[in-house]
Coordinates of C-alpha atoms and ligand atoms in Angstrom, one line a residue:
Chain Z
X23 CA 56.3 -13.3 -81.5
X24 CA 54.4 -15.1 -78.8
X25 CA 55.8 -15.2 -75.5
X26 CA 58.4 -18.1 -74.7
X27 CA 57.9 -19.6 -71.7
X28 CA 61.1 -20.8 -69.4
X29 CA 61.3 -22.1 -66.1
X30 CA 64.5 -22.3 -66.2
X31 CA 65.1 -19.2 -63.9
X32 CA 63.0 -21.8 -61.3
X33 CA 65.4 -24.7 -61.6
X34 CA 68.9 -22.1 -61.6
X35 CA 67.5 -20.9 -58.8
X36 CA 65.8 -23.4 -56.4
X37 CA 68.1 -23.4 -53.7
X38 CA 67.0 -19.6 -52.5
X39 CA 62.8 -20.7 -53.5
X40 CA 63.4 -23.9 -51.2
X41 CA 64.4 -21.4 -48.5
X42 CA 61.3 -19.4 -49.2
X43 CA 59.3 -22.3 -49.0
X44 CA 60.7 -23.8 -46.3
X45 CA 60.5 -20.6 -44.0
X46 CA 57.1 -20.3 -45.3
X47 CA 56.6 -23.8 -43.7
X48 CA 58.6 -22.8 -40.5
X49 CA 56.5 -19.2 -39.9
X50 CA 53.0 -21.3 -40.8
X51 CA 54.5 -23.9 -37.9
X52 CA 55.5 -21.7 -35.2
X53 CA 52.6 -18.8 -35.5
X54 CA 50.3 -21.6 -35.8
X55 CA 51.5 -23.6 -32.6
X56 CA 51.6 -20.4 -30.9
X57 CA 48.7 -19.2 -32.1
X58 CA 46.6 -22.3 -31.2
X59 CA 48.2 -22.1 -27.8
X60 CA 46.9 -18.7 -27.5
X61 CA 43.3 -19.8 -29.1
X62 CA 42.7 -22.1 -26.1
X63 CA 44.0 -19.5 -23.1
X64 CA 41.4 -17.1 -25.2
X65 CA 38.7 -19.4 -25.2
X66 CA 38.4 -20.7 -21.9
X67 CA 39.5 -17.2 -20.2
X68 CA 35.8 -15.7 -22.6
X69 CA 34.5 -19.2 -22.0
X70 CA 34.5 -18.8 -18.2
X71 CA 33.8 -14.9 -18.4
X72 CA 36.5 -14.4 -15.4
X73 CA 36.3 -10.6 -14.7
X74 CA 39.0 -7.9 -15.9
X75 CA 40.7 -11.0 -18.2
X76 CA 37.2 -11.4 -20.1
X77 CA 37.6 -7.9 -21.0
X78 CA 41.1 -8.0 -22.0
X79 CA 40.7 -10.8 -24.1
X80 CA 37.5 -9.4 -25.6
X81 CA 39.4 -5.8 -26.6
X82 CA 42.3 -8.2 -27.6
X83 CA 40.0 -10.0 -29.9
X84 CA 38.3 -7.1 -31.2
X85 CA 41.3 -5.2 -31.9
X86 CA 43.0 -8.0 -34.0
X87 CA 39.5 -9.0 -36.0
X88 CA 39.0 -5.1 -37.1
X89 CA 42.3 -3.9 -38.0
X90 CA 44.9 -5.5 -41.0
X91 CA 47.1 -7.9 -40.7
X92 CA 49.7 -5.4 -42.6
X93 CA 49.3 -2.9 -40.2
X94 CA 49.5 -5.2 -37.3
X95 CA 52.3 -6.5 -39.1
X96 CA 54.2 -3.1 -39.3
X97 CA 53.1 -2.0 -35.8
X98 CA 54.9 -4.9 -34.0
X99 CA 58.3 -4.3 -37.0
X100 CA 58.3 -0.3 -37.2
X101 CA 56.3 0.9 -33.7
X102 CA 57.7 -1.7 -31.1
X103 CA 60.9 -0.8 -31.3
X104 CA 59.7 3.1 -29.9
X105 CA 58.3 0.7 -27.0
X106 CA 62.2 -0.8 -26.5
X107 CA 61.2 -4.2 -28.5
X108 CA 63.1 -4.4 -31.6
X109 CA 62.4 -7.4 -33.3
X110 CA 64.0 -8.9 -36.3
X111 CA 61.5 -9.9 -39.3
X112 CA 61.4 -13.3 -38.7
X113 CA 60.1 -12.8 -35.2
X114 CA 58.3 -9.9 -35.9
X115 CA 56.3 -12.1 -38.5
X116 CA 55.8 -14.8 -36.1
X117 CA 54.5 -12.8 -33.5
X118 CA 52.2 -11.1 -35.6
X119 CA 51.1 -14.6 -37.4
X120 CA 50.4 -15.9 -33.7
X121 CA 48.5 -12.9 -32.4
X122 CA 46.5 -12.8 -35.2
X123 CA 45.5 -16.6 -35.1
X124 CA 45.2 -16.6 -31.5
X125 CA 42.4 -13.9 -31.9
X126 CA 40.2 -15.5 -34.4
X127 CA 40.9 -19.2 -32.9
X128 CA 40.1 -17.8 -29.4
X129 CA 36.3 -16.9 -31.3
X130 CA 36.3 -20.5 -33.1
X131 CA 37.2 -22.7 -29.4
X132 CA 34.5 -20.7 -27.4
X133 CA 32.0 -21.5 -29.8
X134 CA 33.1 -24.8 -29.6
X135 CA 33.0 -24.5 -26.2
X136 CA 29.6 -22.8 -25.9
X137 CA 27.7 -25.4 -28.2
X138 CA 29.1 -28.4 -25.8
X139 CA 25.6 -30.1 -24.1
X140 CA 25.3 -29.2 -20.8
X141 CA 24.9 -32.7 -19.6
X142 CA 28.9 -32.8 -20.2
X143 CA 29.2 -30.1 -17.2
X144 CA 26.8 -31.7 -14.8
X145 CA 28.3 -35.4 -14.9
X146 CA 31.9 -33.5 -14.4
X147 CA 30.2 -31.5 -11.5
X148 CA 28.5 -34.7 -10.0
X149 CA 32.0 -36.4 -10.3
X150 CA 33.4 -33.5 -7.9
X151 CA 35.6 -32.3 -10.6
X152 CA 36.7 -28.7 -10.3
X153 CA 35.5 -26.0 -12.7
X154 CA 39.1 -25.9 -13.7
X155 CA 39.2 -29.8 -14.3
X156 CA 36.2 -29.9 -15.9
X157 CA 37.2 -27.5 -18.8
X158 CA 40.7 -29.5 -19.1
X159 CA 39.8 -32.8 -18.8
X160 CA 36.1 -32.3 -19.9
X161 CA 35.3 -29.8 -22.0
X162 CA 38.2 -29.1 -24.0
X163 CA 39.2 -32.0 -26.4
X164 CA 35.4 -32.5 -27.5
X165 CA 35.4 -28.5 -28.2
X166 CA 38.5 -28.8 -29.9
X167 CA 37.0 -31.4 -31.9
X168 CA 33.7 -30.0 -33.1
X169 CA 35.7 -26.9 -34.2
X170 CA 39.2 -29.1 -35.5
X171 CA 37.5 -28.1 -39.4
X172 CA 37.5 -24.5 -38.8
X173 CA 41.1 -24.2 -37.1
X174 CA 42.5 -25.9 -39.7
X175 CA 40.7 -23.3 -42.2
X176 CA 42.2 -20.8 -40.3
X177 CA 45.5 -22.2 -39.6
X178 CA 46.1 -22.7 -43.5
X179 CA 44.5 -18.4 -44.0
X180 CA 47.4 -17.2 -41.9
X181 CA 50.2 -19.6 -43.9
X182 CA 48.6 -17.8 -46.9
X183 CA 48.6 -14.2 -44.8
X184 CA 52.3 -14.9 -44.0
X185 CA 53.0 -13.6 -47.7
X186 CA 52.7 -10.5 -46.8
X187 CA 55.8 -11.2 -44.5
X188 CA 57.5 -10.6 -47.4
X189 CA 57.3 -6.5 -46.7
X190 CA 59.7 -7.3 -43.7
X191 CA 62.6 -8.6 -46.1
X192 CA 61.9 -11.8 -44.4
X193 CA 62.7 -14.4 -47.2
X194 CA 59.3 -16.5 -47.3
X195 CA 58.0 -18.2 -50.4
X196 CA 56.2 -14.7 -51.9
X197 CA 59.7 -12.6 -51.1
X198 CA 61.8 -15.6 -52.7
X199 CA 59.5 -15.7 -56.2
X200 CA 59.6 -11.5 -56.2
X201 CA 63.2 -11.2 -55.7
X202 CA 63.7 -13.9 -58.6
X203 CA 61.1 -11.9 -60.2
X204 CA 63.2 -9.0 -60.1
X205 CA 66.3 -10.3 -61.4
X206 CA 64.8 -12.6 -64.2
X207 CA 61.6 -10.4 -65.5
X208 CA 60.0 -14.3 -65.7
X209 CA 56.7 -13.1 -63.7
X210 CA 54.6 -15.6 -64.7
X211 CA 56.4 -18.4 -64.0
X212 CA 57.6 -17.4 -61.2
X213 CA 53.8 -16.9 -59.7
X214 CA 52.8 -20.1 -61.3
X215 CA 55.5 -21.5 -59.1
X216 CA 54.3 -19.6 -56.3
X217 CA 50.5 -20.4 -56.7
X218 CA 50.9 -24.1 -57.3
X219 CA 53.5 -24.5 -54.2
X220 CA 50.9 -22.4 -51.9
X221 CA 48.4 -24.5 -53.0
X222 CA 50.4 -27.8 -52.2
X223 CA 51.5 -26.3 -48.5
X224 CA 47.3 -25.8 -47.6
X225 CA 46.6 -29.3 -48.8
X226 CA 49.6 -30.6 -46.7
X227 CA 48.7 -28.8 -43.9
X228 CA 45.2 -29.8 -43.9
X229 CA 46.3 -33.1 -44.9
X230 CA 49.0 -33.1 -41.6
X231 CA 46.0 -31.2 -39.3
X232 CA 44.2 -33.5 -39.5
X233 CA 46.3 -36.6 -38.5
X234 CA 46.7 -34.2 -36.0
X235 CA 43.5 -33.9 -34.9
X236 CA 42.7 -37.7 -35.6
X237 CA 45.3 -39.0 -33.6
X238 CA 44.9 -36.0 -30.3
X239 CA 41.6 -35.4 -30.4
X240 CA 39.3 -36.8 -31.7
X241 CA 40.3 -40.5 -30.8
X242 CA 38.5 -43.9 -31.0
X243 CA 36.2 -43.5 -34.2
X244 CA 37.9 -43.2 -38.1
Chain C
X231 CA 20.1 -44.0 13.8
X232 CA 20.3 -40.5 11.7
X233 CA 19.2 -40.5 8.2
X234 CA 21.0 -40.3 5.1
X235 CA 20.0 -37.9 3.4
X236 CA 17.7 -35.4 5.6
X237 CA 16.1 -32.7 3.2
X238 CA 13.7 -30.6 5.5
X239 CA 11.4 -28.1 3.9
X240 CA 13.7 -27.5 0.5
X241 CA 12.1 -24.3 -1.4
X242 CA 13.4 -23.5 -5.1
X243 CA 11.8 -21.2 -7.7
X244 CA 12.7 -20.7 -11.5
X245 CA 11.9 -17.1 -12.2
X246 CA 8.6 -16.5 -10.5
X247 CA 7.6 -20.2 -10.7
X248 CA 7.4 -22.1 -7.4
X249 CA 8.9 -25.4 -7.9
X250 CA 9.5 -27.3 -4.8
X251 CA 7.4 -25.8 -2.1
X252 CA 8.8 -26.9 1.3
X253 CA 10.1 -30.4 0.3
X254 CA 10.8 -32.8 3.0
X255 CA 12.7 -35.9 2.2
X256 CA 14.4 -38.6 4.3
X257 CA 16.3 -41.5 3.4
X258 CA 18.2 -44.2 5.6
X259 CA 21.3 -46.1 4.9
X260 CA 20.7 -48.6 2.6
X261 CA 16.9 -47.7 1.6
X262 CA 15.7 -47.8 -2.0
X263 CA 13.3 -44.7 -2.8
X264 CA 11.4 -44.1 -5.9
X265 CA 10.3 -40.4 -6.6
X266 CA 7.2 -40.3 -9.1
X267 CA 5.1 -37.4 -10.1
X268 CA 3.9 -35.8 -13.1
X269 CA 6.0 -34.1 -15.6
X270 CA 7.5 -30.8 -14.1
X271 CA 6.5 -31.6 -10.6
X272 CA 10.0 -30.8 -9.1
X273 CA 11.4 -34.5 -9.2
X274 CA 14.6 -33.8 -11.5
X275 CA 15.0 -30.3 -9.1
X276 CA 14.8 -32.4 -6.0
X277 CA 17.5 -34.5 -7.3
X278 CA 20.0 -32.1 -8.6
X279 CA 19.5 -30.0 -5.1
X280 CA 20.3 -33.0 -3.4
X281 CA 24.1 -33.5 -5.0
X282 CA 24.3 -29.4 -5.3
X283 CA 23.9 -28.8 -9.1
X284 CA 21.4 -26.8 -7.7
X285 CA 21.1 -24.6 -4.9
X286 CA 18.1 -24.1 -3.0
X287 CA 16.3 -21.3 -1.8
X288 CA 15.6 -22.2 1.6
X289 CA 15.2 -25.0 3.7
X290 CA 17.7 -27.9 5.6
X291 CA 19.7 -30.5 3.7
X292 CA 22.5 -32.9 5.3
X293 CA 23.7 -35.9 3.8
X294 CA 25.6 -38.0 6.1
X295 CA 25.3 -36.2 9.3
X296 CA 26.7 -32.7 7.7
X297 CA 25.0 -29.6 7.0
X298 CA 25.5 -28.7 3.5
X299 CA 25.8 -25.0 2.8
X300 CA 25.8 -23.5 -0.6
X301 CA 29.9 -22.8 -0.7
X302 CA 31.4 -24.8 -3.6
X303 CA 34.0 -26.5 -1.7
X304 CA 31.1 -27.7 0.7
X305 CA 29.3 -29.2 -2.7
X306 CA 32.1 -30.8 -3.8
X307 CA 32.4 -32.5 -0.5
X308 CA 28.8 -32.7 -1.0
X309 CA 29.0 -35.1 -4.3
X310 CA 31.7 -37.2 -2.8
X311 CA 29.1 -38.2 -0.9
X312 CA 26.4 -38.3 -4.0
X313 CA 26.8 -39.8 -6.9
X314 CA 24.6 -39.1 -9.9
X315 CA 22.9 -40.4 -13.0
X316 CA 21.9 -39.1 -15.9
X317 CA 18.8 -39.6 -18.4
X318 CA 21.0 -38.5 -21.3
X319 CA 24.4 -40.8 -19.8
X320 CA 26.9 -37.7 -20.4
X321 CA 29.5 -39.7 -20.9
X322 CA 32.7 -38.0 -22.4
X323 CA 33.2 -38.8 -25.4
X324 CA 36.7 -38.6 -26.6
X325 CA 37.7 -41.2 -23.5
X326 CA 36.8 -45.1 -23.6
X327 CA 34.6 -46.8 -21.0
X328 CA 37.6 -47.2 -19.0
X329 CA 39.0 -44.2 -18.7
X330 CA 35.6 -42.6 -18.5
X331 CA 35.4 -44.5 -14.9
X332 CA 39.4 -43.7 -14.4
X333 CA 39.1 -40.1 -14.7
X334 CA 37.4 -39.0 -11.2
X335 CA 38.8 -41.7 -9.5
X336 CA 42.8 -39.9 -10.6
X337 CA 41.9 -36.4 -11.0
X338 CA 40.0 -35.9 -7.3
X339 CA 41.2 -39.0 -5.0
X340 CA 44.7 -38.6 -6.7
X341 CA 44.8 -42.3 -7.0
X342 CA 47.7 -44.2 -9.2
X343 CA 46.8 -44.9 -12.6
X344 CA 46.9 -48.2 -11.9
X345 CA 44.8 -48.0 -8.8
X346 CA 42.4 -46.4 -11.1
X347 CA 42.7 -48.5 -14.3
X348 CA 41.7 -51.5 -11.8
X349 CA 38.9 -50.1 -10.0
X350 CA 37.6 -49.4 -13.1
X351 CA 38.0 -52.4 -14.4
X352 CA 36.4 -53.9 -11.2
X353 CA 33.5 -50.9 -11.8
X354 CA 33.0 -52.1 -15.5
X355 CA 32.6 -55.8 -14.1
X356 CA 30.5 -55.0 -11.9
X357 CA 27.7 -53.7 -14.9
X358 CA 28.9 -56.5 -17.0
X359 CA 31.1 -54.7 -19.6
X360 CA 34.7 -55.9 -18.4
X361 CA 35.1 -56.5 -21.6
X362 CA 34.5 -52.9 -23.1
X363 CA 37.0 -51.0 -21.3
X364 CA 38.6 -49.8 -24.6
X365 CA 35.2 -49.2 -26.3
X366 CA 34.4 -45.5 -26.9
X367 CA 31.0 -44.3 -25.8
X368 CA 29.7 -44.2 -29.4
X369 CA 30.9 -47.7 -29.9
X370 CA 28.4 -48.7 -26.9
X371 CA 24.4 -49.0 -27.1
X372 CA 22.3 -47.0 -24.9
X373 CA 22.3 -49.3 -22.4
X374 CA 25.5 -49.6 -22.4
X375 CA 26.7 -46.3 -22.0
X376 CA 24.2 -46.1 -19.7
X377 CA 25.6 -49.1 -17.5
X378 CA 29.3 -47.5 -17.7
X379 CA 27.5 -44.2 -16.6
X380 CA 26.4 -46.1 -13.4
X381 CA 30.2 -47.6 -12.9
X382 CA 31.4 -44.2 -13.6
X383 CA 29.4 -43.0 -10.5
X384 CA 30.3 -45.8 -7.8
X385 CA 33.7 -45.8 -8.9
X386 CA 33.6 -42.7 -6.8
X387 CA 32.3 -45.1 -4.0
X388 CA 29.3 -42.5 -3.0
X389 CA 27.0 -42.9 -0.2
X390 CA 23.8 -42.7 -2.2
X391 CA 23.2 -42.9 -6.2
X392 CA 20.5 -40.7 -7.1
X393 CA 18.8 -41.7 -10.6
X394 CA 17.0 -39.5 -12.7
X395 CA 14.8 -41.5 -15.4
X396 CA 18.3 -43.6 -16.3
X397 CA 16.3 -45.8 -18.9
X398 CA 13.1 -43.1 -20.3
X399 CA 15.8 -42.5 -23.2
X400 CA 16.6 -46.2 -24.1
X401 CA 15.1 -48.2 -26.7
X402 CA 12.7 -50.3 -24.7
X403 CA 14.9 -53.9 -25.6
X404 CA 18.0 -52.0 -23.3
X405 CA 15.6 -50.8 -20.3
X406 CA 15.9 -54.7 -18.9
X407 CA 19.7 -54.3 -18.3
X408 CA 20.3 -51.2 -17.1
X409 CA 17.2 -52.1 -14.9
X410 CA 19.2 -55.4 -14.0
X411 CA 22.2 -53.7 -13.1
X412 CA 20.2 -51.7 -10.9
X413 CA 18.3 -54.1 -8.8
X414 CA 21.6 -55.6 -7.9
X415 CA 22.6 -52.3 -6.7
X416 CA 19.5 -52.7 -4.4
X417 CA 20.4 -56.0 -3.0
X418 CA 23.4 -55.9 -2.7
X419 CA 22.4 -53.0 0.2
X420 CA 23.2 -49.7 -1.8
X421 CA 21.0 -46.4 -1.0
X422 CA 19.6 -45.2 -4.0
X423 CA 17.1 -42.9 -5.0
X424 CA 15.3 -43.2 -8.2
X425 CA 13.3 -40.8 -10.1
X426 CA 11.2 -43.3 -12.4
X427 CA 8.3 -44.3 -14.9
X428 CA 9.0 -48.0 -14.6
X429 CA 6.7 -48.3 -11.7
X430 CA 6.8 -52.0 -11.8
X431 CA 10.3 -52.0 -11.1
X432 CA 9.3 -49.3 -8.7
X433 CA 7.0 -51.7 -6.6
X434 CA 9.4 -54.8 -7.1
X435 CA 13.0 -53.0 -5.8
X436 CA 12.1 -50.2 -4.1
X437 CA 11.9 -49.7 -0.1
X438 CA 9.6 -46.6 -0.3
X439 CA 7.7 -44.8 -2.7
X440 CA 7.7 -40.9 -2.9
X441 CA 4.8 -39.2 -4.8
X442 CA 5.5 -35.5 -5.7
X443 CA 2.8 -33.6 -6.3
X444 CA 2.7 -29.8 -6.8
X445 CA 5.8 -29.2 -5.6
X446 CA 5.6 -31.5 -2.2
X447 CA 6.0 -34.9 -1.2
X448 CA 1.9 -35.8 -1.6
X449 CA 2.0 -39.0 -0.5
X450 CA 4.4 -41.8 0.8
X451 CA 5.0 -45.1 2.2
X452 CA 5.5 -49.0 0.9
X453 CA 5.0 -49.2 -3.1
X454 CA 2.4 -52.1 -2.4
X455 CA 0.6 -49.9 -0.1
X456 CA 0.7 -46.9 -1.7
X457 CA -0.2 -48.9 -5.1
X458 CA -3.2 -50.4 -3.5
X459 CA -4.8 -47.8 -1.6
X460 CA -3.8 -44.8 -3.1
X461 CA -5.0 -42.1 -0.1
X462 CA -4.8 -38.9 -2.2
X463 CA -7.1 -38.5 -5.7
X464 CA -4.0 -37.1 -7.5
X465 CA -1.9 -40.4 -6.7
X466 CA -4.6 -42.6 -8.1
X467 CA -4.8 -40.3 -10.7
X468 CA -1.2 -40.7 -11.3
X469 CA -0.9 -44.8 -10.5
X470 CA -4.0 -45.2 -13.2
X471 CA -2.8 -43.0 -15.6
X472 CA 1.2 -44.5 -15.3
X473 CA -0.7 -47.8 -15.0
X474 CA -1.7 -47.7 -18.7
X475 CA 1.4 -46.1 -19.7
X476 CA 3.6 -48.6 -19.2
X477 CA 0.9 -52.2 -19.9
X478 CA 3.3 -53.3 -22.4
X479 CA 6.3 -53.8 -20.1
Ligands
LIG161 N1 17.0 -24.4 -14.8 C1 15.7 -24.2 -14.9 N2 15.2 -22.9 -15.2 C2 13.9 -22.7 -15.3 N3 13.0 -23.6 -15.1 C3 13.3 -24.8 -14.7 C4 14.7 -25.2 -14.6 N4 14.7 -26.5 -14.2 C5 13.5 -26.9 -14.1 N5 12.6 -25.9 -14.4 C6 11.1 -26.0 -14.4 O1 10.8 -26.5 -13.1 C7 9.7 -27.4 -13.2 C8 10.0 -28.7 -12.6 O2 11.0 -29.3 -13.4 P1 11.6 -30.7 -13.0 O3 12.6 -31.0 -14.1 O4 12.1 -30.8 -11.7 O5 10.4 -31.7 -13.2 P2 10.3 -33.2 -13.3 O6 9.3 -33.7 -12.2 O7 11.6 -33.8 -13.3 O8 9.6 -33.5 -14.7 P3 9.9 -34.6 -15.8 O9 9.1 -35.8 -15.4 O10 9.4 -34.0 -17.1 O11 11.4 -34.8 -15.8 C9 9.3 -27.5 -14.7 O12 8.2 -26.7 -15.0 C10 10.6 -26.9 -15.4 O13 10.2 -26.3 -16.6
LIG162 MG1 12.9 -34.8 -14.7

């Protein structure tokens, strides 16, 4: 007998996948602000090369780029806590979503940083703008800018890296379909769901990064 | 009465090579010098040593009566004093005309934004784009952007405007008003110091011609003098040379 297909363990159960989705939504929000936030102090702290916090951020950087997100995942849930910082999943997940954002944006703003035209320095500099000034009133919004493609890329790579949140017993989109999965044995269905909602978040958040970006940074111009 | 700008004996290398070998330049209150010279004879350098984006090597420069040291808070005080404009106008490009003007203006005099928002609206007027406040740079021609460059600079009310080729990268239809905006400057008594090919604007506007040549000032004087009896071989060189250059204009 061919196999039956039934979503109906989707619609019995859609209260507890709309709470995986929308903490999903909520970790992608929070780890990506934070993240971000972190992507700019990274940028302009390797940007500027400031001694001893150029090499921090550097080893930072390095550290997060070269390792996996699991493991620095399970290192902020399972070894903090030896350090005194017990975390619960959620935050765990968030922190780890954030650091691990933070890293690879802090890369993508330098270089957008770096490939500014010097001109854009010189007329701050002749305007008697601080270095300080320069980078925030200056440089920063037309670096954010040329590199607004690429954040969102990776923005959207950690919401899709926050499945594997799901190892923390943190209910998220992936931990909400395997639990269901569990219970119902409907394991293609369930993915289905899964894949198809995954795929809806990235275009949403693209679609909502970039109004974003329209309206903050890169005024004037459509 | 002092000088202006005193630069006495500036020396500045790149690497090995010699650029400016003991330049001396002086400019009173009010005067309107042109710098020409060949490509890569130290005009551009001169400039930027003179508002500090670069240092030099050795030598004596005061602007106003004050000895400027190389100390960053001295070259900010420095460009207070010295406004600059670009060949490429720099403008930045995610704020509008306006607020390119406002931004100096707020962020180093600490003026009100409404202090700001109307001096640069008197700025603007005054290069004939009150009416592109709101525009954003790549809404604006090269002349243009060029023009709000210039506001951008006196809306920092300097003592001197140094210009460094401000039309060689406009279509040559847009050279007449940015040239325009310029002569006004002139009359209407600002020191300015321009680094230029247009030397029929040079001989029209300009006070005092300065002819760089290897690195020092070669030659000097009134542009119709200079023009018509050229002392040096390299400045008629130059003057037959720039001569042809620019017939069409
Ligand atoms: N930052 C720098 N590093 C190295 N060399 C430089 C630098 N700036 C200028 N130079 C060199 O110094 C020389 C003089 O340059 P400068 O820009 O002052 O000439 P210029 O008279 O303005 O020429 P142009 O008419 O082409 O603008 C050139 O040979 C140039 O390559
Ligand atoms: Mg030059």
């Amino acid at each position: 007998m061919p196999y039956q297909f039934s979503f109906e363990p989707i619609y019995d159960n859609w209260g507890i996948l709309a709470e995986g989705v929308l903490t999903t939504l909520g970790l992608t929000l929070a780890g990506g602000a934070l993240g971000l936030g972190l992507g700019v102090l990274g940028a302009v702290v390797r940007f500027r090369r400031t001694p001893v916090q150029y090499q921090i951020v550097t080893a930072y950087v390095e550290m997060v780029r070269n390792t996996p997100f699991l493991i620095q995942l399970y290192f902020i849930f399972f070894g903090l806590p030896s350090l005194g910082l017990r975390l619960a999943g959620w935050q765990a997940s968030i922190l780890a979503m954030a650091l691990n954002l933070g890293a690879y944006s802090t890369e993508i703003i330098r270089a957008g940083l770096e490939s500014l035209p010097r001109g854009l320095f010189e007329a701050a500099a002749a305007l008697s703008l601080t270095p300080r000034q320069t980078l925030r009133l200056v440089l920063l919004k037309p670096a954010l800018k040329n590199v607004w493609p690429s954040l969102c890329s990776q923005v959207i790579i950690v919401m899709l890296g926050s499945s594997v949140c799901s190892q923390l017993a943190v209910v998220e989109l992936t931990s909400a379909a395997s639990l269901l999965q569990a219970r119902t044995f409907r394991a293609f269905e369930l993915y289905l769901f899964a894949t198809a909602v995954y795929l809806l978040l990235a275009v949403l958040i693209r679609f909502l990064l970039r109004r974003v970006g329209r309206r903050f940074i890169a005024r004037g111009r459509p | 009465m002092p000088p202006l700008i005193n630069a006495d004996g500036i020396h500045k290398s790149f690497g090995g090579m010699e650029v400016l070998r003991g330049t001396t330049l002086r400019v009173d209150e009010g005067e309107v010098a042109a710098v020409i010279g060949r490509s890569g004879s130290g005009k551009s350098t001169l400039l930027r040593i003179l508002n500090g984006l670069e240092t030099c090597d050795a030598g004596f420069l005061s602007v106003d009566g004050e000895r400027i040291s190389g100390l960053e808070r001295d070259l900010r005080r420095l460009r207070l004093k010295v406004g600059m404009v670009f060949q490429q106008f720099n403008l930045f490009p995610h704020l509008t005309a306006g607020e390119n003007v406002m931004l100096a203006p707020r962020a180093v005099k600490r003026l009100s934004r409404p202090e700001a928002k109307s001096l640069a609206g008197e700025m603007l007027a005054g290069v004939g784009l009150a009416d592109r406040f709101d525009a954003f740079p790549d809404q604006l021609s090269g002349g243009q952007q060029q023009r709000v460059a210039i506001a951008r600079a006196l809306a920092m009310r300097p003592r001197v405007l140094l210009c460094d080729e401000i039309t060689s990268a406009l279509d040559p239809e847009l050279v007449g008003e940015v040239l325009e905006v310029v002569r006004k400057l002139a009359a209407a008594g600002m020191t300015l110091v321009l680094v230029t090919h247009e030397m029929r604007f040079a001989r029209e506007v300009c006070d005092r011609l300065v002819f760089m040549h290897n690195g020092v000032v070669g030659e000097e004087g009134k542009p119709a003098e200079l023009f018509s009896r050229p002392q040096t071989p390299e400045l008629a060189a130059f003057i037959g040379q720039a001569g042809q250059g620019s017939a069409g204009r």
